[in-house]
Amino acid sequence: MAPALGIATALPAIETAKAQGAGGEPAWRHALSLFGDIKYPADFERYDYVNPDAPKGGVARMISIGTYDNFNMAVAGIKGSLAPAAAQIYETLMAKSLDEVMTEYGLLAEAASHPDDFSWVIYRLRKEARWHDGKPVTPEDVIFSLETLKKQSPFYAAYYRHVVKSEKSGERDIKFTFDAPGNRELPTIVGEILVLPKHWWEGTDEQGRKRDISQTTLEKPLGSGPYRIKDFVAGRSVTLERVKDYWGAKLPVRVGQNNFDELRFEFFRDNLVALEAFKADQADWIAENSAKQWATAYEFPAVVDKRVVKEEFPVNDSGRMQAFAVNNRREQFRDARVRRAFNYAFDFEEMNKQLFYGQYKRINSYFEGTELACSGLPQGQELALLEAVRDKVPPEVFTTAYVNPVGGNPENVRNNLREATKLLKEAGFEVKERKLVDTTGKPVTVEILVESPSSERIALFYKPSLERIGVTTSIRVVDAAQYENRTRSFDFDMIIDQWGQSLSPGNEQREFWSSHAADQPGSRNTLGIKNPAIDALIEKVIFATDREGLIAATRALDRVLLWNFYLVPQFTYGFSRYARWDRFSHFEPAPKYGRSGLPSLWWYDAEKAARIGKRS
């Protein structure tokens, strides 16, 4: 990678640590990277992908899909409708660089230290780190945050379960001890903790009532980030204002960012209504997830005369698996041949043509879109890892490259359905009176559980194909709360699910696919996978000692997951689609792993705004 502008290339962190370490103690590091590759040196001034002279000012009006009734992120988590706003209010110990695969630089923390075996990490807070009320961010805040998130959130309880102890080890130091050595990812995972103000949560509100972090609240939260909540209409909008005396404005990880005076989030329950609001200039940009909408709904006058710009940004920072997720806990899905038959029944090519204007590609990997995806036959380190579990994996893992069935024309569809029927017969099922039945004569039924019109449309397309192989299929549409409850308790036959993947997978793979997570309510192992080979390969991913080993282990895991046919892969698109009113600018070139960079890396461009006229 190129060095920062005007600054010499940094030594890798591990070499720096050896050069600086004294008395056998681990050295303090300004940055952490999974395998030691760090682009920016300790004295760097800014990221390469920001404009340090970006003008401050203006308003950015954004769209959020969904609603909210709570500002307590310990209860709500940092995902969902309020996530973009929460990311501006609260801060973490470290901040990720957007032009490196997996490197974090100090934000609330000025430095970190850990031994070579990664059995613990110490973070040292910056002296200047402050909450918006002027009080310093303390080690007690960090410890309180970790303990609270683990207690209030099943996800974080699992995500941080390997952090067995957190303690104050110095005036501004917090030490985290892990349950075992060798897990390189744990120090950086700890750096991602959302830090909450202990003193505020243990205090009282304006009415003198004691705050309770286990309960929802619409009281404006106290943060330490570049923005605070200015005002809101519950469930409908939130306006953030830039903190003029923000303590971290001159940090290298913040220079040239957070340029708008106000960020306004308008909440819509429906994408179509949101689009109409955008077209009426009630919002400045919109992220478009519908291929149909992108192809057909952006021909209004402002696009034609270029006051509105359509742009696609490559997705280089992550991979994904999206699929019809089969609940392998159900008796009818215990046999892999049944699950594979369901894949043969899915005609992706025809769906892509009819519903998505040919824009999508079929997913062929649990790590689709990254170098971590398996391909061809296993070789080298990957093959060696697979040899160790040969007796626990399908033989095709070693002999056949995984590919999905291809439909798209009547001949292919007939062949695929014949293959599906053959697999079902081999598994002991047969068709009687056009209904698939098991060995006792009981019909095979499947309910596809969905929560949105877009998901329902996909399920409706798939339904006739399943019925052609004799599966009695129904589609159940439920509200968001019921959907959440049923998926958390694994009360479904099939859902549409997705798993995002970073470029450096690690501990989250246990949450996704491990036997431990299969029976844990609320876990991301919605598939119900219990497979000792997969458990073993997950550990190889987590404890990889270099990038080459991580790639090999991840590809081996990917290959075994695919050949067990736990799901029916759907589709993906390698770009994020945005339309925006042309009032803004950003630095070029954009960071490789930053997608659009909206809103943090952009600024209000008064000259452009004057050309297209005032907001409606």
PDB file of C-alpha atoms in Angstrom, residues 109-360:
ATOM      1  CA  ALA A 109      -7.689   5.167  23.214  1.00  0.00           C
ATOM      2  CA  GLU A 110      -4.297   6.600  22.347  1.00  0.00           C
ATOM      3  CA  ALA A 111      -2.486   3.262  22.440  1.00  0.00           C
ATOM      4  CA  ALA A 112      -2.825  -0.465  23.056  1.00  0.00           C
ATOM      5  CA  SER A 113      -0.481  -3.176  24.299  1.00  0.00           C
ATOM      6  CA  HIS A 114      -0.682  -6.954  24.172  1.00  0.00           C
ATOM      7  CA  PRO A 115       1.733  -9.888  24.501  1.00  0.00           C
ATOM      8  CA  ASP A 116       2.789 -12.076  21.615  1.00  0.00           C
ATOM      9  CA  ASP A 117       0.310 -14.795  22.627  1.00  0.00           C
ATOM     10  CA  PHE A 118      -2.686 -12.364  22.533  1.00  0.00           C
ATOM     11  CA  SER A 119      -3.867 -13.563  25.954  1.00  0.00           C
ATOM     12  CA  TRP A 120      -4.783 -10.026  27.058  1.00  0.00           C
ATOM     13  CA  VAL A 121      -4.790  -6.437  25.857  1.00  0.00           C
ATOM     14  CA  ILE A 122      -4.485  -3.101  27.642  1.00  0.00           C
ATOM     15  CA  TYR A 123      -5.976   0.079  26.201  1.00  0.00           C
ATOM     16  CA  ARG A 124      -4.805   3.514  27.363  1.00  0.00           C
ATOM     17  CA  LEU A 125      -7.407   6.262  27.078  1.00  0.00           C
ATOM     18  CA  ARG A 126      -6.546   9.715  25.775  1.00  0.00           C
ATOM     19  CA  LYS A 127      -6.319  12.426  28.422  1.00  0.00           C
ATOM     20  CA  GLU A 128      -8.442  14.715  26.275  1.00  0.00           C
ATOM     21  CA  ALA A 129     -11.302  12.241  25.657  1.00  0.00           C
ATOM     22  CA  ARG A 130     -14.503  13.879  26.932  1.00  0.00           C
ATOM     23  CA  TRP A 131     -18.235  13.312  27.149  1.00  0.00           C
ATOM     24  CA  HIS A 132     -20.447  16.090  25.864  1.00  0.00           C
ATOM     25  CA  ASP A 133     -20.960  17.276  29.469  1.00  0.00           C
ATOM     26  CA  GLY A 134     -17.214  17.916  29.753  1.00  0.00           C
ATOM     27  CA  LYS A 135     -16.403  14.976  32.024  1.00  0.00           C
ATOM     28  CA  PRO A 136     -13.525  12.692  31.016  1.00  0.00           C
ATOM     29  CA  VAL A 137     -14.015   9.243  29.512  1.00  0.00           C
ATOM     30  CA  THR A 138     -12.685   6.835  32.134  1.00  0.00           C
ATOM     31  CA  PRO A 139     -11.681   3.180  32.444  1.00  0.00           C
ATOM     32  CA  GLU A 140     -14.797   2.739  34.573  1.00  0.00           C
ATOM     33  CA  ASP A 141     -16.908   3.799  31.561  1.00  0.00           C
ATOM     34  CA  VAL A 142     -15.274   1.164  29.372  1.00  0.00           C
ATOM     35  CA  ILE A 143     -15.663  -1.633  31.925  1.00  0.00           C
ATOM     36  CA  PHE A 144     -19.285  -0.610  32.551  1.00  0.00           C
ATOM     37  CA  SER A 145     -19.971  -0.672  28.811  1.00  0.00           C
ATOM     38  CA  LEU A 146     -18.573  -4.150  28.257  1.00  0.00           C
ATOM     39  CA  GLU A 147     -20.404  -5.624  31.229  1.00  0.00           C
ATOM     40  CA  THR A 148     -23.660  -3.921  30.264  1.00  0.00           C
ATOM     41  CA  LEU A 149     -23.581  -4.951  26.617  1.00  0.00           C
ATOM     42  CA  LYS A 150     -22.848  -8.563  27.578  1.00  0.00           C
ATOM     43  CA  LYS A 151     -25.697  -8.540  30.097  1.00  0.00           C
ATOM     44  CA  GLN A 152     -28.326  -6.813  27.968  1.00  0.00           C
ATOM     45  CA  SER A 153     -27.619  -8.238  24.500  1.00  0.00           C
ATOM     46  CA  PRO A 154     -27.513 -11.954  23.580  1.00  0.00           C
ATOM     47  CA  PHE A 155     -25.433 -11.045  20.547  1.00  0.00           C
ATOM     48  CA  TYR A 156     -22.753  -9.246  22.556  1.00  0.00           C
ATOM     49  CA  ALA A 157     -22.868 -11.892  25.276  1.00  0.00           C
ATOM     50  CA  ALA A 158     -21.755 -14.378  22.622  1.00  0.00           C
ATOM     51  CA  TYR A 159     -19.462 -11.963  20.771  1.00  0.00           C
ATOM     52  CA  TYR A 160     -17.497 -11.029  23.897  1.00  0.00           C
ATOM     53  CA  ARG A 161     -17.801 -14.310  25.792  1.00  0.00           C
ATOM     54  CA  HIS A 162     -14.042 -14.920  25.455  1.00  0.00           C
ATOM     55  CA  VAL A 163     -13.345 -11.720  27.414  1.00  0.00           C
ATOM     56  CA  VAL A 164     -13.371 -13.171  30.918  1.00  0.00           C
ATOM     57  CA  LYS A 165     -12.080 -10.199  32.871  1.00  0.00           C
ATOM     58  CA  SER A 166     -11.924  -6.420  32.503  1.00  0.00           C
ATOM     59  CA  GLU A 167     -10.164  -4.264  35.084  1.00  0.00           C
ATOM     60  CA  LYS A 168      -8.593  -0.883  35.619  1.00  0.00           C
ATOM     61  CA  SER A 169      -4.823  -1.335  35.467  1.00  0.00           C
ATOM     62  CA  GLY A 170      -3.665   2.283  35.525  1.00  0.00           C
ATOM     63  CA  GLU A 171      -4.992   5.817  35.756  1.00  0.00           C
ATOM     64  CA  ARG A 172      -6.218   5.658  32.162  1.00  0.00           C
ATOM     65  CA  ASP A 173      -5.638   1.956  31.427  1.00  0.00           C
ATOM     66  CA  ILE A 174      -8.104  -0.904  31.032  1.00  0.00           C
ATOM     67  CA  LYS A 175      -6.903  -4.500  30.856  1.00  0.00           C
ATOM     68  CA  PHE A 176      -8.999  -7.180  29.151  1.00  0.00           C
ATOM     69  CA  THR A 177      -8.062 -10.796  29.845  1.00  0.00           C
ATOM     70  CA  PHE A 178      -9.141 -13.562  27.477  1.00  0.00           C
ATOM     71  CA  ASP A 179     -10.072 -17.171  28.195  1.00  0.00           C
ATOM     72  CA  ALA A 180      -7.213 -18.605  26.120  1.00  0.00           C
ATOM     73  CA  PRO A 181      -4.115 -17.406  24.248  1.00  0.00           C
ATOM     74  CA  GLY A 182      -3.661 -17.400  20.483  1.00  0.00           C
ATOM     75  CA  ASN A 183      -6.824 -15.619  19.347  1.00  0.00           C
ATOM     76  CA  ARG A 184      -5.408 -12.720  17.315  1.00  0.00           C
ATOM     77  CA  GLU A 185      -8.783 -11.113  16.736  1.00  0.00           C
ATOM     78  CA  LEU A 186      -9.755 -10.542  20.364  1.00  0.00           C
ATOM     79  CA  PRO A 187      -7.632  -7.387  20.949  1.00  0.00           C
ATOM     80  CA  THR A 188      -9.178  -5.686  17.902  1.00  0.00           C
ATOM     81  CA  ILE A 189     -12.681  -6.894  18.786  1.00  0.00           C
ATOM     82  CA  VAL A 190     -12.343  -5.249  22.194  1.00  0.00           C
ATOM     83  CA  GLY A 191     -11.350  -2.056  20.391  1.00  0.00           C
ATOM     84  CA  GLU A 192     -14.800  -1.991  18.770  1.00  0.00           C
ATOM     85  CA  ILE A 193     -16.716  -1.726  22.075  1.00  0.00           C
ATOM     86  CA  LEU A 194     -19.317   1.030  22.045  1.00  0.00           C
ATOM     87  CA  VAL A 195     -18.374   3.107  25.103  1.00  0.00           C
ATOM     88  CA  LEU A 196     -21.272   4.379  27.227  1.00  0.00           C
ATOM     89  CA  PRO A 197     -21.143   6.972  30.070  1.00  0.00           C
ATOM     90  CA  LYS A 198     -21.374   5.181  33.419  1.00  0.00           C
ATOM     91  CA  HIS A 199     -21.894   8.345  35.457  1.00  0.00           C
ATOM     92  CA  TRP A 200     -24.821   9.425  33.280  1.00  0.00           C
ATOM     93  CA  TRP A 201     -26.589   6.078  33.428  1.00  0.00           C
ATOM     94  CA  GLU A 202     -26.139   5.899  37.191  1.00  0.00           C
ATOM     95  CA  GLY A 203     -27.587   9.408  37.585  1.00  0.00           C
ATOM     96  CA  THR A 204     -31.107  10.818  37.319  1.00  0.00           C
ATOM     97  CA  ASP A 205     -33.061  12.447  34.498  1.00  0.00           C
ATOM     98  CA  GLU A 206     -34.561  15.960  34.457  1.00  0.00           C
ATOM     99  CA  GLN A 207     -37.531  14.715  36.477  1.00  0.00           C
ATOM    100  CA  GLY A 208     -35.250  13.288  39.147  1.00  0.00           C
ATOM    101  CA  ARG A 209     -35.927   9.669  38.183  1.00  0.00           C
ATOM    102  CA  LYS A 210     -33.041   7.234  38.362  1.00  0.00           C
ATOM    103  CA  ARG A 211     -32.018   5.993  34.940  1.00  0.00           C
ATOM    104  CA  ASP A 212     -32.209   2.254  34.185  1.00  0.00           C
ATOM    105  CA  ILE A 213     -29.960   0.930  31.417  1.00  0.00           C
ATOM    106  CA  SER A 214     -32.042  -2.229  31.163  1.00  0.00           C
ATOM    107  CA  GLN A 215     -35.075  -0.212  29.983  1.00  0.00           C
ATOM    108  CA  THR A 216     -35.940   1.694  26.825  1.00  0.00           C
ATOM    109  CA  THR A 217     -35.877   5.476  26.922  1.00  0.00           C
ATOM    110  CA  LEU A 218     -36.397   8.480  24.683  1.00  0.00           C
ATOM    111  CA  GLU A 219     -34.247  10.750  26.817  1.00  0.00           C
ATOM    112  CA  LYS A 220     -31.540  12.340  24.689  1.00  0.00           C
ATOM    113  CA  PRO A 221     -28.394  10.310  25.362  1.00  0.00           C
ATOM    114  CA  LEU A 222     -25.024  11.617  26.466  1.00  0.00           C
ATOM    115  CA  GLY A 223     -22.278  10.770  23.998  1.00  0.00           C
ATOM    116  CA  SER A 224     -18.658  11.535  23.247  1.00  0.00           C
ATOM    117  CA  GLY A 225     -18.829  11.659  19.438  1.00  0.00           C
ATOM    118  CA  PRO A 226     -18.856  14.437  16.858  1.00  0.00           C
ATOM    119  CA  TYR A 227     -22.660  14.845  17.010  1.00  0.00           C
ATOM    120  CA  ARG A 228     -25.401  15.057  19.630  1.00  0.00           C
ATOM    121  CA  ILE A 229     -29.190  14.842  19.292  1.00  0.00           C
ATOM    122  CA  LYS A 230     -30.677  18.290  18.707  1.00  0.00           C
ATOM    123  CA  ASP A 231     -34.318  17.299  18.454  1.00  0.00           C
ATOM    124  CA  PHE A 232     -36.540  14.432  17.359  1.00  0.00           C
ATOM    125  CA  VAL A 233     -40.079  13.290  16.692  1.00  0.00           C
ATOM    126  CA  ALA A 234     -40.372   9.808  18.151  1.00  0.00           C
ATOM    127  CA  GLY A 235     -40.533   7.145  15.457  1.00  0.00           C
ATOM    128  CA  ARG A 236     -40.372   9.710  12.633  1.00  0.00           C
ATOM    129  CA  SER A 237     -37.198  11.791  12.692  1.00  0.00           C
ATOM    130  CA  VAL A 238     -33.950  12.560  14.503  1.00  0.00           C
ATOM    131  CA  THR A 239     -31.794  15.650  13.976  1.00  0.00           C
ATOM    132  CA  LEU A 240     -28.149  15.600  15.056  1.00  0.00           C
ATOM    133  CA  GLU A 241     -26.079  18.754  15.486  1.00  0.00           C
ATOM    134  CA  ARG A 242     -22.310  18.902  15.155  1.00  0.00           C
ATOM    135  CA  VAL A 243     -20.580  19.413  18.509  1.00  0.00           C
ATOM    136  CA  LYS A 244     -18.658  22.638  17.952  1.00  0.00           C
ATOM    137  CA  ASP A 245     -16.136  21.940  20.724  1.00  0.00           C
ATOM    138  CA  TYR A 246     -15.838  18.222  19.952  1.00  0.00           C
ATOM    139  CA  TRP A 247     -12.723  17.038  21.749  1.00  0.00           C
ATOM    140  CA  GLY A 248     -11.547  14.721  18.942  1.00  0.00           C
ATOM    141  CA  ALA A 249     -11.895  17.025  15.946  1.00  0.00           C
ATOM    142  CA  LYS A 250      -8.133  17.236  15.340  1.00  0.00           C
ATOM    143  CA  LEU A 251      -7.337  13.555  15.815  1.00  0.00           C
ATOM    144  CA  PRO A 252      -5.782  11.945  12.709  1.00  0.00           C
ATOM    145  CA  VAL A 253      -8.740   9.530  12.556  1.00  0.00           C
ATOM    146  CA  ARG A 254     -11.211  12.458  12.504  1.00  0.00           C
ATOM    147  CA  VAL A 255      -9.526  15.163  10.386  1.00  0.00           C
ATOM    148  CA  GLY A 256     -11.527  16.012   7.253  1.00  0.00           C
ATOM    149  CA  GLN A 257     -14.631  14.143   8.441  1.00  0.00           C
ATOM    150  CA  ASN A 258     -18.002  14.976  10.056  1.00  0.00           C
ATOM    151  CA  ASN A 259     -18.357  18.153   8.042  1.00  0.00           C
ATOM    152  CA  PHE A 260     -22.108  18.839   8.170  1.00  0.00           C
ATOM    153  CA  ASP A 261     -23.555  21.127  10.822  1.00  0.00           C
ATOM    154  CA  GLU A 262     -26.668  18.969  10.952  1.00  0.00           C
ATOM    155  CA  LEU A 263     -27.589  15.413  10.032  1.00  0.00           C
ATOM    156  CA  ARG A 264     -31.320  14.838   9.700  1.00  0.00           C
ATOM    157  CA  PHE A 265     -32.705  11.305   9.615  1.00  0.00           C
ATOM    158  CA  GLU A 266     -36.248  10.841   8.344  1.00  0.00           C
ATOM    159  CA  PHE A 267     -37.806   7.433   9.034  1.00  0.00           C
ATOM    160  CA  PHE A 268     -40.027   5.637   6.521  1.00  0.00           C
ATOM    161  CA  ARG A 269     -41.630   2.220   6.901  1.00  0.00           C
ATOM    162  CA  ASP A 270     -41.858   1.722   3.148  1.00  0.00           C
ATOM    163  CA  ASN A 271     -39.160   2.066   0.461  1.00  0.00           C
ATOM    164  CA  LEU A 272     -41.656   3.352  -2.117  1.00  0.00           C
ATOM    165  CA  VAL A 273     -42.813   6.177   0.131  1.00  0.00           C
ATOM    166  CA  ALA A 274     -39.173   7.019   0.881  1.00  0.00           C
ATOM    167  CA  LEU A 275     -38.439   7.237  -2.845  1.00  0.00           C
ATOM    168  CA  GLU A 276     -41.333   9.642  -3.391  1.00  0.00           C
ATOM    169  CA  ALA A 277     -40.000  11.825  -0.575  1.00  0.00           C
ATOM    170  CA  PHE A 278     -36.569  11.825  -2.208  1.00  0.00           C
ATOM    171  CA  LYS A 279     -38.017  12.717  -5.622  1.00  0.00           C
ATOM    172  CA  ALA A 280     -39.839  15.635  -3.991  1.00  0.00           C
ATOM    173  CA  ASP A 281     -36.485  16.863  -2.609  1.00  0.00           C
ATOM    174  CA  GLN A 282     -37.422  16.055   0.981  1.00  0.00           C
ATOM    175  CA  ALA A 283     -34.179  14.085   1.373  1.00  0.00           C
ATOM    176  CA  ASP A 284     -30.716  14.598  -0.098  1.00  0.00           C
ATOM    177  CA  TRP A 285     -29.837  11.017  -0.959  1.00  0.00           C
ATOM    178  CA  ILE A 286     -31.285   7.545  -0.954  1.00  0.00           C
ATOM    179  CA  ALA A 287     -29.754   4.080  -0.935  1.00  0.00           C
ATOM    180  CA  GLU A 288     -31.608   1.851  -3.386  1.00  0.00           C
ATOM    181  CA  ASN A 289     -31.740  -1.880  -2.677  1.00  0.00           C
ATOM    182  CA  SER A 290     -34.310  -2.820  -5.288  1.00  0.00           C
ATOM    183  CA  ALA A 291     -33.029  -3.754  -8.740  1.00  0.00           C
ATOM    184  CA  LYS A 292     -36.480  -3.093 -10.186  1.00  0.00           C
ATOM    185  CA  GLN A 293     -36.644   0.378  -8.654  1.00  0.00           C
ATOM    186  CA  TRP A 294     -33.111   1.200  -9.821  1.00  0.00           C
ATOM    187  CA  ALA A 295     -34.005   0.163 -13.369  1.00  0.00           C
ATOM    188  CA  THR A 296     -37.422   1.783 -13.647  1.00  0.00           C
ATOM    189  CA  ALA A 297     -38.093   4.429 -10.983  1.00  0.00           C
ATOM    190  CA  TYR A 298     -35.327   6.967 -11.598  1.00  0.00           C
ATOM    191  CA  GLU A 299     -36.429   8.607 -14.819  1.00  0.00           C
ATOM    192  CA  PHE A 300     -37.957  11.702 -13.251  1.00  0.00           C
ATOM    193  CA  PRO A 301     -36.991  15.207 -14.518  1.00  0.00           C
ATOM    194  CA  ALA A 302     -34.304  15.930 -11.928  1.00  0.00           C
ATOM    195  CA  VAL A 303     -32.370  12.853 -13.083  1.00  0.00           C
ATOM    196  CA  VAL A 304     -32.750  13.756 -16.739  1.00  0.00           C
ATOM    197  CA  ASP A 305     -31.402  17.281 -16.222  1.00  0.00           C
ATOM    198  CA  LYS A 306     -28.665  15.966 -13.894  1.00  0.00           C
ATOM    199  CA  ARG A 307     -29.764  17.745 -10.734  1.00  0.00           C
ATOM    200  CA  VAL A 308     -29.976  14.239  -9.283  1.00  0.00           C
ATOM    201  CA  VAL A 309     -26.975  11.947  -9.738  1.00  0.00           C
ATOM    202  CA  LYS A 310     -27.225   8.152  -9.829  1.00  0.00           C
ATOM    203  CA  GLU A 311     -24.030   6.436  -8.755  1.00  0.00           C
ATOM    204  CA  GLU A 312     -22.864   2.947  -7.824  1.00  0.00           C
ATOM    205  CA  PHE A 313     -20.027   2.360  -5.363  1.00  0.00           C
ATOM    206  CA  PRO A 314     -18.138  -0.970  -5.362  1.00  0.00           C
ATOM    207  CA  VAL A 315     -18.524  -3.147  -2.277  1.00  0.00           C
ATOM    208  CA  ASN A 316     -14.940  -4.166  -1.469  1.00  0.00           C
ATOM    209  CA  ASP A 317     -15.138  -4.166   2.303  1.00  0.00           C
ATOM    210  CA  SER A 318     -17.212  -7.284   2.887  1.00  0.00           C
ATOM    211  CA  GLY A 319     -18.788 -10.430   1.543  1.00  0.00           C
ATOM    212  CA  ARG A 320     -22.147 -12.011   2.173  1.00  0.00           C
ATOM    213  CA  MET A 321     -24.334 -15.047   2.037  1.00  0.00           C
ATOM    214  CA  GLN A 322     -28.038 -14.459   1.402  1.00  0.00           C
ATOM    215  CA  ALA A 323     -30.257 -17.477   1.089  1.00  0.00           C
ATOM    216  CA  PHE A 324     -33.448 -19.366   1.713  1.00  0.00           C
ATOM    217  CA  ALA A 325     -32.334 -20.554   5.140  1.00  0.00           C
ATOM    218  CA  VAL A 326     -33.514 -24.063   5.919  1.00  0.00           C
ATOM    219  CA  ASN A 327     -34.105 -24.943   9.572  1.00  0.00           C
ATOM    220  CA  ASN A 328     -32.007 -28.077   9.836  1.00  0.00           C
ATOM    221  CA  ARG A 329     -33.568 -28.778  13.239  1.00  0.00           C
ATOM    222  CA  ARG A 330     -36.733 -29.895  11.423  1.00  0.00           C
ATOM    223  CA  GLU A 331     -37.014 -33.627  10.794  1.00  0.00           C
ATOM    224  CA  GLN A 332     -37.756 -33.283   7.070  1.00  0.00           C
ATOM    225  CA  PHE A 333     -34.479 -31.413   6.530  1.00  0.00           C
ATOM    226  CA  ARG A 334     -32.109 -33.759   8.375  1.00  0.00           C
ATOM    227  CA  ASP A 335     -31.043 -35.455   5.131  1.00  0.00           C
ATOM    228  CA  ALA A 336     -28.654 -33.378   2.990  1.00  0.00           C
ATOM    229  CA  ARG A 337     -30.223 -34.853  -0.157  1.00  0.00           C
ATOM    230  CA  VAL A 338     -33.512 -33.163   0.700  1.00  0.00           C
ATOM    231  CA  ARG A 339     -31.799 -29.821   1.172  1.00  0.00           C
ATOM    232  CA  ARG A 340     -29.911 -30.257  -2.080  1.00  0.00           C
ATOM    233  CA  ALA A 341     -33.186 -31.036  -3.880  1.00  0.00           C
ATOM    234  CA  PHE A 342     -34.523 -27.674  -2.709  1.00  0.00           C
ATOM    235  CA  ASN A 343     -31.549 -26.001  -4.399  1.00  0.00           C
ATOM    236  CA  TYR A 344     -32.274 -27.828  -7.660  1.00  0.00           C
ATOM    237  CA  ALA A 345     -35.845 -26.518  -7.502  1.00  0.00           C
ATOM    238  CA  PHE A 346     -34.716 -22.872  -7.364  1.00  0.00           C
ATOM    239  CA  ASP A 347     -34.587 -21.256 -10.820  1.00  0.00           C
ATOM    240  CA  PHE A 348     -32.421 -18.242 -10.061  1.00  0.00           C
ATOM    241  CA  GLU A 349     -31.867 -17.301 -13.697  1.00  0.00           C
ATOM    242  CA  GLU A 350     -35.581 -16.916 -14.383  1.00  0.00           C
ATOM    243  CA  MET A 351     -36.105 -14.991 -11.152  1.00  0.00           C
ATOM    244  CA  ASN A 352     -33.234 -12.687 -12.054  1.00  0.00           C
ATOM    245  CA  LYS A 353     -34.791 -12.017 -15.443  1.00  0.00           C
ATOM    246  CA  GLN A 354     -38.358 -11.521 -14.250  1.00  0.00           C
ATOM    247  CA  LEU A 355     -37.848  -9.692 -10.963  1.00  0.00           C
ATOM    248  CA  PHE A 356     -34.421  -8.084 -11.094  1.00  0.00           C
ATOM    249  CA  TYR A 357     -33.860  -7.050 -14.717  1.00  0.00           C
ATOM    250  CA  GLY A 358     -30.843  -9.330 -14.950  1.00  0.00           C
ATOM    251  CA  GLN A 359     -28.810  -7.241 -12.511  1.00  0.00           C
ATOM    252  CA  TYR A 360     -27.890  -9.907  -9.972  1.00  0.00           C
TER     253      TYR A 360
END
